[in-house]
Amino acid sequence: MALCRSIFSTANSSQVTEFLLLGFSSFGDLQPVLFVLFLCLYLIILSGNFTIISVIHLDRSLHTPMYFFLCVLSTSEVFYTIVILPKMLINLLSVLRTLSFTGCATQMFFFLGFAVTNCLLLGVMGYDRYTAICQPLRYPVLMNWRVCGQLAASCIVSGFLISLVVTTLVFNLPFCGPNKVNHYFCDISPVIRLACAETYIHELVIFICGVLVLLVPLIFICISYGFIVHTILKIPSAEGKRKAFSTCASHLIVVIVHYGCASSVYLRPSAKYSSGKDRLVTVTYTIITPLLNPMVYSLRNKDVQLAIRKMIGKTGVSLKT
């Protein structure tokens, strides 16, 4: 509770008590169309990720470290979208698009918490693939269930600690107007631009946090895949190489999209903030990436496909009964 008070303490002293989310208001009559489109995508995201979570939970053959981390990632993706998309959908059909000062801070805190957790989880999944392919004999020891649990917990705790630091930095600034956030949720750059004070130090600390969250795991993933490629090229059979590459392809696709879009938004000063461009890029990693994750892992992964067919088969039998 003390931490929450520290984040929101400036709400009482600030002249701004609520923010107006402009979102897609510039699209005018197209907003109902966007509502239908985003609602369909949101339902697909929820159903896809819940399917992945259910299949991994029910099928014992998927009780391995790789699928454990995928299950944690899918769970995080579900909450990640819940923080943003319902409010965005409501705003597309509403004239009143306001969000209270505390509500804005809360949304930013949980959005960043789950976003950073996802980045760190993708790094851990890269390490899992490295140990599985490059250290197969030591894999059961290096990635036992205790280690997997500790790594997942570390990602979650680190994600929300970093989020707490960034959110506190942003909302400890004075906000005396205007209160129009040129975005569809309370993101860092559009909110910090509304502050009535010098933000250079705050932006520098936030930029350093962004480098730690995005570049460090990405460099670690690149190094891991360098060793992975080197090991795969030593495999004599073409079929063995294909199988090894296929276990990494899904992870690589998600990493490229997620880190590429997030880096283009967060690894630059807010002075270079471009509302139209950022909204488009942000849609990619807040909607397309959570949508891409279950689709890629279900369409490209034969183990998950088989488990889904088995689950559908069991459901069909129970329905007939």
mmCIF file of C-alpha atoms in Angstrom:
data_model
loop_
_atom_site.group_PDB
_atom_site.id
_atom_site.type_symbol
_atom_site.label_atom_id
_atom_site.label_comp_id
_atom_site.label_asym_id
_atom_site.label_seq_id
_atom_site.Cartn_x
_atom_site.Cartn_y
_atom_site.Cartn_z
ATOM 1 C CA MET A 1 0.000 0.000 0.000
ATOM 2 C CA ALA A 2 2.884 2.349 0.781
ATOM 3 C CA LEU A 3 4.263 1.818 -2.733
ATOM 4 C CA CYS A 4 0.872 2.566 -4.287
ATOM 5 C CA ARG A 5 0.610 5.771 -2.252
ATOM 6 C CA SER A 6 4.054 6.836 -3.479
ATOM 7 C CA ILE A 7 2.986 6.420 -7.105
ATOM 8 C CA PHE A 8 -0.295 8.231 -6.787
ATOM 9 C CA SER A 9 0.636 10.829 -4.160
ATOM 10 C CA THR A 10 0.888 13.594 -6.742
ATOM 11 C CA ALA A 11 -2.717 13.045 -7.829
ATOM 12 C CA ASN A 12 -3.907 15.243 -4.960
ATOM 13 C CA SER A 13 -1.420 18.058 -5.615
ATOM 14 C CA SER A 14 -1.732 18.066 -9.391
ATOM 15 C CA GLN A 15 -4.230 20.251 -11.181
ATOM 16 C CA VAL A 16 -4.952 17.424 -13.625
ATOM 17 C CA THR A 17 -7.347 14.900 -12.072
ATOM 18 C CA GLU A 18 -8.148 12.973 -15.243
ATOM 19 C CA PHE A 19 -6.788 12.383 -18.729
ATOM 20 C CA LEU A 20 -8.610 12.406 -22.049
ATOM 21 C CA LEU A 21 -7.528 9.533 -24.298
ATOM 22 C CA LEU A 22 -7.826 10.769 -27.875
ATOM 23 C CA GLY A 23 -7.187 7.286 -29.259
ATOM 24 C CA PHE A 24 -8.616 6.883 -32.751
ATOM 25 C CA SER A 25 -10.952 9.892 -32.545
ATOM 26 C CA SER A 26 -9.346 11.360 -35.682
ATOM 27 C CA PHE A 27 -10.746 8.413 -37.685
ATOM 28 C CA GLY A 28 -14.291 9.746 -37.259
ATOM 29 C CA ASP A 29 -16.914 7.480 -38.872
ATOM 30 C CA LEU A 30 -14.406 4.619 -39.180
ATOM 31 C CA GLN A 31 -14.398 4.075 -35.400
ATOM 32 C CA PRO A 32 -17.320 1.560 -35.430
ATOM 33 C CA VAL A 33 -15.445 -0.408 -38.095
ATOM 34 C CA LEU A 34 -12.295 -0.335 -35.965
ATOM 35 C CA PHE A 35 -14.378 -1.469 -32.983
ATOM 36 C CA VAL A 36 -15.585 -4.574 -34.846
ATOM 37 C CA LEU A 37 -12.077 -5.292 -36.166
ATOM 38 C CA PHE A 38 -10.338 -4.918 -32.792
ATOM 39 C CA LEU A 39 -13.091 -6.817 -30.972
ATOM 40 C CA CYS A 40 -12.661 -9.785 -33.332
ATOM 41 C CA LEU A 41 -8.875 -9.667 -32.891
ATOM 42 C CA TYR A 42 -9.272 -9.428 -29.103
ATOM 43 C CA LEU A 43 -11.553 -12.488 -29.000
ATOM 44 C CA ILE A 44 -9.080 -14.411 -31.173
ATOM 45 C CA ILE A 45 -6.229 -13.389 -28.846
ATOM 46 C CA LEU A 46 -8.123 -14.597 -25.772
ATOM 47 C CA SER A 47 -9.307 -17.852 -27.355
ATOM 48 C CA GLY A 48 -5.884 -18.588 -28.877
ATOM 49 C CA ASN A 49 -3.930 -18.000 -25.679
ATOM 50 C CA PHE A 50 -6.480 -19.825 -23.510
ATOM 51 C CA THR A 51 -6.256 -22.766 -25.936
ATOM 52 C CA ILE A 52 -2.453 -22.839 -25.609
ATOM 53 C CA ILE A 53 -2.685 -22.644 -21.796
ATOM 54 C CA SER A 54 -5.357 -25.378 -21.608
ATOM 55 C CA VAL A 55 -3.575 -27.732 -24.001
ATOM 56 C CA ILE A 56 -0.244 -27.424 -22.178
ATOM 57 C CA HIS A 57 -1.959 -27.912 -18.820
ATOM 58 C CA LEU A 58 -3.973 -30.983 -19.894
ATOM 59 C CA ASP A 59 -1.463 -32.832 -22.096
ATOM 60 C CA ARG A 60 1.288 -34.411 -20.011
ATOM 61 C CA SER A 61 3.536 -34.810 -23.059
ATOM 62 C CA LEU A 62 3.843 -31.005 -23.110
ATOM 63 C CA HIS A 63 4.972 -30.788 -19.486
ATOM 64 C CA THR A 64 8.485 -29.699 -20.477
ATOM 65 C CA PRO A 65 10.409 -26.465 -19.778
ATOM 66 C CA MET A 66 9.826 -25.087 -23.290
ATOM 67 C CA TYR A 67 6.043 -25.404 -23.003
ATOM 68 C CA PHE A 68 6.060 -24.294 -19.376
ATOM 69 C CA PHE A 69 7.572 -20.962 -20.413
ATOM 70 C CA LEU A 70 5.169 -20.760 -23.359
ATOM 71 C CA CYS A 71 2.269 -21.245 -20.925
ATOM 72 C CA VAL A 72 3.583 -18.463 -18.661
ATOM 73 C CA LEU A 73 4.062 -16.208 -21.717
ATOM 74 C CA SER A 74 0.507 -16.863 -22.935
ATOM 75 C CA THR A 75 -0.877 -16.121 -19.456
ATOM 76 C CA SER A 76 1.065 -12.854 -19.356
ATOM 77 C CA GLU A 77 -0.168 -11.978 -22.870
ATOM 78 C CA VAL A 78 -3.798 -12.445 -21.749
ATOM 79 C CA PHE A 79 -3.421 -10.003 -18.841
ATOM 80 C CA TYR A 80 -1.312 -7.687 -21.018
ATOM 81 C CA THR A 81 -4.204 -7.260 -23.465
ATOM 82 C CA ILE A 82 -6.863 -7.078 -20.723
ATOM 83 C CA VAL A 83 -5.109 -3.982 -19.333
ATOM 84 C CA ILE A 84 -5.465 -2.074 -22.629
ATOM 85 C CA LEU A 85 -7.991 -3.451 -25.104
ATOM 86 C CA PRO A 86 -11.321 -3.361 -23.167
ATOM 87 C CA LYS A 87 -10.870 0.355 -22.415
ATOM 88 C CA MET A 88 -9.826 1.004 -26.021
ATOM 89 C CA LEU A 89 -12.933 -0.781 -27.325
ATOM 90 C CA ILE A 90 -15.187 1.207 -24.991
ATOM 91 C CA ASN A 91 -13.576 4.476 -26.116
ATOM 92 C CA LEU A 92 -14.173 3.640 -29.789
ATOM 93 C CA LEU A 93 -17.937 3.774 -29.153
ATOM 94 C CA SER A 94 -17.930 6.434 -26.438
ATOM 95 C CA VAL A 95 -17.887 10.220 -26.539
ATOM 96 C CA LEU A 96 -16.463 10.415 -23.006
ATOM 97 C CA ARG A 97 -12.931 8.980 -23.236
ATOM 98 C CA THR A 98 -11.614 10.105 -19.872
ATOM 99 C CA LEU A 99 -9.454 8.121 -17.461
ATOM 100 C CA SER A 100 -8.731 9.261 -13.915
ATOM 101 C CA PHE A 101 -5.211 10.230 -12.854
ATOM 102 C CA THR A 102 -4.968 7.111 -10.659
ATOM 103 C CA GLY A 103 -6.543 4.964 -13.383
ATOM 104 C CA CYS A 104 -3.978 6.185 -15.914
ATOM 105 C CA ALA A 105 -1.089 5.396 -13.543
ATOM 106 C CA THR A 106 -2.569 1.975 -12.782
ATOM 107 C CA GLN A 107 -2.970 1.158 -16.465
ATOM 108 C CA MET A 108 0.629 2.191 -17.199
ATOM 109 C CA PHE A 109 1.945 0.176 -14.244
ATOM 110 C CA PHE A 110 0.249 -3.075 -15.255
ATOM 111 C CA PHE A 111 0.877 -2.589 -18.981
ATOM 112 C CA LEU A 112 4.612 -2.043 -18.431
ATOM 113 C CA GLY A 113 4.753 -4.840 -15.854
ATOM 114 C CA PHE A 114 3.392 -7.458 -18.241
ATOM 115 C CA ALA A 115 5.277 -5.981 -21.236
ATOM 116 C CA VAL A 116 8.648 -6.176 -19.447
ATOM 117 C CA THR A 117 7.778 -9.669 -18.157
ATOM 118 C CA ASN A 118 7.157 -10.772 -21.756
ATOM 119 C CA CYS A 119 10.529 -9.380 -22.893
ATOM 120 C CA LEU A 120 12.370 -11.194 -20.111
ATOM 121 C CA LEU A 121 10.435 -14.424 -20.737
ATOM 122 C CA LEU A 122 11.455 -14.370 -24.405
ATOM 123 C CA GLY A 123 15.069 -14.091 -23.247
ATOM 124 C CA VAL A 124 14.640 -17.048 -20.886
ATOM 125 C CA MET A 125 13.021 -19.062 -23.702
ATOM 126 C CA GLY A 126 16.107 -18.361 -25.815
ATOM 127 C CA TYR A 127 18.286 -19.731 -23.016
ATOM 128 C CA ASP A 128 16.041 -22.809 -22.822
ATOM 129 C CA ARG A 129 16.547 -23.487 -26.550
ATOM 130 C CA TYR A 130 20.305 -22.986 -26.140
ATOM 131 C CA THR A 131 20.577 -25.545 -23.335
ATOM 132 C CA ALA A 132 18.300 -28.026 -25.140
ATOM 133 C CA ILE A 133 20.321 -27.958 -28.377
ATOM 134 C CA CYS A 134 23.850 -27.091 -27.249
ATOM 135 C CA GLN A 135 23.885 -28.887 -23.858
ATOM 136 C CA PRO A 136 21.454 -31.819 -24.348
ATOM 137 C CA LEU A 137 23.111 -34.113 -21.764
ATOM 138 C CA ARG A 138 23.013 -31.443 -19.039
ATOM 139 C CA TYR A 139 19.586 -30.113 -20.040
ATOM 140 C CA PRO A 140 17.592 -32.035 -17.362
ATOM 141 C CA VAL A 141 19.885 -30.580 -14.674
ATOM 142 C CA LEU A 142 20.223 -27.052 -16.056
ATOM 143 C CA MET A 143 16.463 -26.704 -16.689
ATOM 144 C CA ASN A 144 14.856 -28.709 -13.881
ATOM 145 C CA TRP A 145 11.455 -27.616 -12.587
ATOM 146 C CA ARG A 146 12.910 -25.695 -9.668
ATOM 147 C CA VAL A 147 15.124 -23.646 -12.009
ATOM 148 C CA CYS A 148 12.206 -23.079 -14.408
ATOM 149 C CA GLY A 149 10.014 -21.802 -11.570
ATOM 150 C CA GLN A 150 12.767 -19.497 -10.306
ATOM 151 C CA LEU A 151 13.402 -18.088 -13.795
ATOM 152 C CA ALA A 152 9.685 -17.450 -14.422
ATOM 153 C CA ALA A 153 9.251 -15.831 -10.990
ATOM 154 C CA SER A 154 12.346 -13.668 -11.558
ATOM 155 C CA CYS A 155 10.917 -12.428 -14.873
ATOM 156 C CA ILE A 156 7.594 -11.485 -13.252
ATOM 157 C CA VAL A 157 9.116 -9.809 -10.174
ATOM 158 C CA SER A 158 11.745 -7.940 -12.236
ATOM 159 C CA GLY A 159 9.099 -6.851 -14.742
ATOM 160 C CA PHE A 160 6.876 -5.252 -12.118
ATOM 161 C CA LEU A 161 9.773 -3.712 -10.183
ATOM 162 C CA ILE A 162 10.994 -1.971 -13.357
ATOM 163 C CA SER A 163 7.410 -0.947 -14.104
ATOM 164 C CA LEU A 164 7.078 0.511 -10.598
ATOM 165 C CA VAL A 165 10.238 2.601 -11.071
ATOM 166 C CA VAL A 166 9.145 3.956 -14.466
ATOM 167 C CA THR A 167 5.532 4.647 -13.419
ATOM 168 C CA THR A 168 6.710 6.434 -10.271
ATOM 169 C CA LEU A 169 9.077 8.603 -12.323
ATOM 170 C CA VAL A 170 6.323 9.596 -14.735
ATOM 171 C CA PHE A 171 3.562 10.319 -12.229
ATOM 172 C CA ASN A 172 5.751 12.140 -9.730
ATOM 173 C CA LEU A 173 5.955 14.920 -12.327
ATOM 174 C CA PRO A 174 3.505 17.837 -12.007
ATOM 175 C CA PHE A 175 0.596 17.831 -14.476
ATOM 176 C CA CYS A 176 -1.158 21.182 -14.754
ATOM 177 C CA GLY A 177 -2.707 20.830 -18.212
ATOM 178 C CA PRO A 178 -3.397 20.103 -20.983
ATOM 179 C CA ASN A 179 -4.703 16.620 -20.223
ATOM 180 C CA LYS A 180 -5.204 15.204 -23.737
ATOM 181 C CA VAL A 181 -3.221 11.964 -24.193
ATOM 182 C CA ASN A 182 -2.707 11.500 -27.937
ATOM 183 C CA HIS A 183 -2.899 7.705 -27.705
ATOM 184 C CA TYR A 184 -5.406 4.941 -26.999
ATOM 185 C CA PHE A 185 -3.881 4.107 -23.598
ATOM 186 C CA CYS A 186 -1.579 5.711 -21.021
ATOM 187 C CA ASP A 187 1.818 5.042 -22.572
ATOM 188 C CA ILE A 188 5.039 6.678 -21.377
ATOM 189 C CA SER A 189 5.833 9.166 -24.167
ATOM 190 C CA PRO A 190 2.378 10.737 -24.715
ATOM 191 C CA VAL A 191 1.837 11.111 -20.936
ATOM 192 C CA ILE A 192 5.259 12.483 -20.004
ATOM 193 C CA ARG A 193 4.930 15.146 -22.737
ATOM 194 C CA LEU A 194 2.012 16.623 -20.749
ATOM 195 C CA ALA A 195 4.155 17.284 -17.646
ATOM 196 C CA CYS A 196 4.655 20.905 -16.562
ATOM 197 C CA ALA A 197 8.319 20.458 -15.644
ATOM 198 C CA GLU A 198 11.718 19.579 -17.089
ATOM 199 C CA THR A 199 11.687 15.841 -17.851
ATOM 200 C CA TYR A 200 15.256 15.256 -19.088
ATOM 201 C CA ILE A 201 16.459 13.273 -16.040
ATOM 202 C CA HIS A 202 13.245 11.247 -15.906
ATOM 203 C CA GLU A 203 13.514 10.426 -19.608
ATOM 204 C CA LEU A 204 17.179 9.452 -19.228
ATOM 205 C CA VAL A 205 16.392 6.984 -16.413
ATOM 206 C CA ILE A 206 13.437 5.588 -18.401
ATOM 207 C CA PHE A 207 15.678 5.247 -21.471
ATOM 208 C CA ILE A 208 18.275 3.315 -19.422
ATOM 209 C CA CYS A 209 15.494 1.022 -18.157
ATOM 210 C CA GLY A 210 14.412 0.515 -21.781
ATOM 211 C CA VAL A 211 17.939 -0.433 -22.802
ATOM 212 C CA LEU A 212 18.182 -2.939 -19.944
ATOM 213 C CA VAL A 213 14.788 -4.457 -20.739
ATOM 214 C CA LEU A 214 15.064 -4.580 -24.528
ATOM 215 C CA LEU A 215 18.692 -4.631 -25.633
ATOM 216 C CA VAL A 216 20.204 -6.833 -22.909
ATOM 217 C CA PRO A 217 17.776 -9.783 -23.420
ATOM 218 C CA LEU A 218 17.967 -9.293 -27.211
ATOM 219 C CA ILE A 219 21.774 -9.439 -27.194
ATOM 220 C CA PHE A 220 21.566 -12.521 -24.965
ATOM 221 C CA ILE A 221 19.110 -14.137 -27.436
ATOM 222 C CA CYS A 222 21.389 -13.325 -30.393
ATOM 223 C CA ILE A 223 24.408 -14.852 -28.646
ATOM 224 C CA SER A 224 22.376 -17.940 -27.719
ATOM 225 C CA TYR A 225 21.229 -18.395 -31.303
ATOM 226 C CA GLY A 226 24.776 -17.930 -32.529
ATOM 227 C CA PHE A 227 25.787 -20.995 -30.491
ATOM 228 C CA ILE A 228 22.601 -22.787 -31.564
ATOM 229 C CA VAL A 229 23.296 -22.262 -35.286
ATOM 230 C CA HIS A 230 26.919 -23.342 -34.807
ATOM 231 C CA THR A 231 25.733 -26.557 -33.090
ATOM 232 C CA ILE A 232 22.996 -27.290 -35.648
ATOM 233 C CA LEU A 233 25.418 -26.974 -38.565
ATOM 234 C CA LYS A 234 27.456 -29.796 -37.027
ATOM 235 C CA ILE A 235 24.463 -32.187 -37.177
ATOM 236 C CA PRO A 236 25.214 -34.619 -40.043
ATOM 237 C CA SER A 237 21.653 -35.389 -41.213
ATOM 238 C CA ALA A 238 19.454 -32.884 -43.034
ATOM 239 C CA GLU A 239 16.402 -34.136 -41.121
ATOM 240 C CA GLY A 240 18.159 -33.532 -37.797
ATOM 241 C CA LYS A 241 19.025 -29.978 -38.836
ATOM 242 C CA ARG A 242 15.437 -29.327 -39.942
ATOM 243 C CA LYS A 243 13.985 -30.538 -36.640
ATOM 244 C CA ALA A 244 16.458 -28.465 -34.626
ATOM 245 C CA PHE A 245 15.708 -25.306 -36.623
ATOM 246 C CA SER A 246 11.934 -25.897 -36.418
ATOM 247 C CA THR A 247 12.019 -25.874 -32.593
ATOM 248 C CA CYS A 248 13.568 -22.375 -32.711
ATOM 249 C CA ALA A 249 11.676 -20.813 -35.624
ATOM 250 C CA SER A 250 8.494 -20.000 -33.681
ATOM 251 C CA HIS A 251 10.434 -18.299 -30.892
ATOM 252 C CA LEU A 252 12.512 -16.286 -33.374
ATOM 253 C CA ILE A 253 9.441 -14.973 -35.219
ATOM 254 C CA VAL A 254 7.855 -13.715 -31.980
ATOM 255 C CA VAL A 255 11.187 -12.206 -30.823
ATOM 256 C CA ILE A 256 11.726 -10.277 -34.079
ATOM 257 C CA VAL A 257 8.218 -8.767 -34.098
ATOM 258 C CA HIS A 258 8.078 -8.004 -30.362
ATOM 259 C CA TYR A 259 11.564 -6.535 -29.906
ATOM 260 C CA GLY A 260 11.559 -4.772 -33.272
ATOM 261 C CA CYS A 261 8.337 -2.843 -32.626
ATOM 262 C CA ALA A 262 9.014 -2.156 -28.929
ATOM 263 C CA SER A 263 12.550 -0.898 -29.642
ATOM 264 C CA SER A 264 11.343 1.573 -32.280
ATOM 265 C CA VAL A 265 9.031 3.196 -29.697
ATOM 266 C CA TYR A 266 10.922 3.024 -26.388
ATOM 267 C CA LEU A 267 14.589 3.317 -27.371
ATOM 268 C CA ARG A 268 14.412 6.995 -28.307
ATOM 269 C CA PRO A 269 13.684 10.271 -26.506
ATOM 270 C CA SER A 270 10.042 11.310 -26.140
ATOM 271 C CA ALA A 271 10.976 14.541 -27.921
ATOM 272 C CA LYS A 272 10.896 12.473 -31.117
ATOM 273 C CA TYR A 273 7.463 11.131 -30.264
ATOM 274 C CA SER A 274 5.196 10.818 -33.318
ATOM 275 C CA SER A 275 1.592 10.125 -32.349
ATOM 276 C CA GLY A 276 0.383 8.681 -35.666
ATOM 277 C CA LYS A 277 3.415 6.476 -36.280
ATOM 278 C CA ASP A 278 3.602 5.314 -32.654
ATOM 279 C CA ARG A 279 -0.065 4.359 -32.569
ATOM 280 C CA LEU A 280 0.438 2.141 -35.612
ATOM 281 C CA VAL A 281 3.578 0.505 -34.180
ATOM 282 C CA THR A 282 1.963 0.133 -30.740
ATOM 283 C CA VAL A 283 -1.018 -1.669 -32.294
ATOM 284 C CA THR A 284 1.504 -4.175 -33.647
ATOM 285 C CA TYR A 285 2.945 -5.163 -30.277
ATOM 286 C CA THR A 286 -0.223 -4.734 -28.198
ATOM 287 C CA ILE A 287 -2.529 -6.626 -30.575
ATOM 288 C CA ILE A 288 -0.609 -8.373 -33.364
ATOM 289 C CA THR A 289 2.111 -9.912 -31.141
ATOM 290 C CA PRO A 290 -0.351 -11.462 -28.624
ATOM 291 C CA LEU A 291 -2.298 -12.709 -31.666
ATOM 292 C CA LEU A 292 0.842 -13.968 -33.378
ATOM 293 C CA ASN A 293 2.124 -15.863 -30.345
ATOM 294 C CA PRO A 294 -0.548 -18.629 -30.162
ATOM 295 C CA MET A 295 -0.930 -18.772 -33.949
ATOM 296 C CA VAL A 296 2.783 -19.264 -34.569
ATOM 297 C CA TYR A 297 3.207 -21.829 -31.807
ATOM 298 C CA SER A 298 0.080 -23.774 -32.843
ATOM 299 C CA LEU A 299 0.554 -23.613 -36.620
ATOM 300 C CA ARG A 300 4.293 -24.355 -36.646
ATOM 301 C CA ASN A 301 4.490 -26.803 -33.749
ATOM 302 C CA LYS A 302 3.456 -30.397 -34.428
ATOM 303 C CA ASP A 303 3.404 -31.316 -30.711
ATOM 304 C CA VAL A 304 0.886 -28.547 -29.977
ATOM 305 C CA GLN A 305 -1.158 -29.460 -33.072
ATOM 306 C CA LEU A 306 -1.325 -33.096 -31.941
ATOM 307 C CA ALA A 307 -2.276 -32.078 -28.394
ATOM 308 C CA ILE A 308 -5.059 -29.804 -29.713
ATOM 309 C CA ARG A 309 -6.423 -32.635 -31.884
ATOM 310 C CA LYS A 310 -6.342 -34.991 -28.889
ATOM 311 C CA MET A 311 -8.184 -32.431 -26.741
ATOM 312 C CA ILE A 312 -10.811 -31.888 -29.474
ATOM 313 C CA GLY A 313 -11.155 -35.656 -29.832
ATOM 314 C CA LYS A 314 -11.736 -36.120 -26.103
ATOM 315 C CA THR A 315 -14.249 -33.255 -26.099
ATOM 316 C CA GLY A 316 -16.064 -34.864 -29.043
ATOM 317 C CA VAL A 317 -16.291 -38.212 -27.242
ATOM 318 C CA SER A 318 -17.609 -36.564 -24.070
ATOM 319 C CA LEU A 319 -20.214 -34.629 -26.059
ATOM 320 C CA LYS A 320 -21.434 -37.822 -27.741
ATOM 321 C CA THR A 321 -21.618 -39.540 -24.381
#
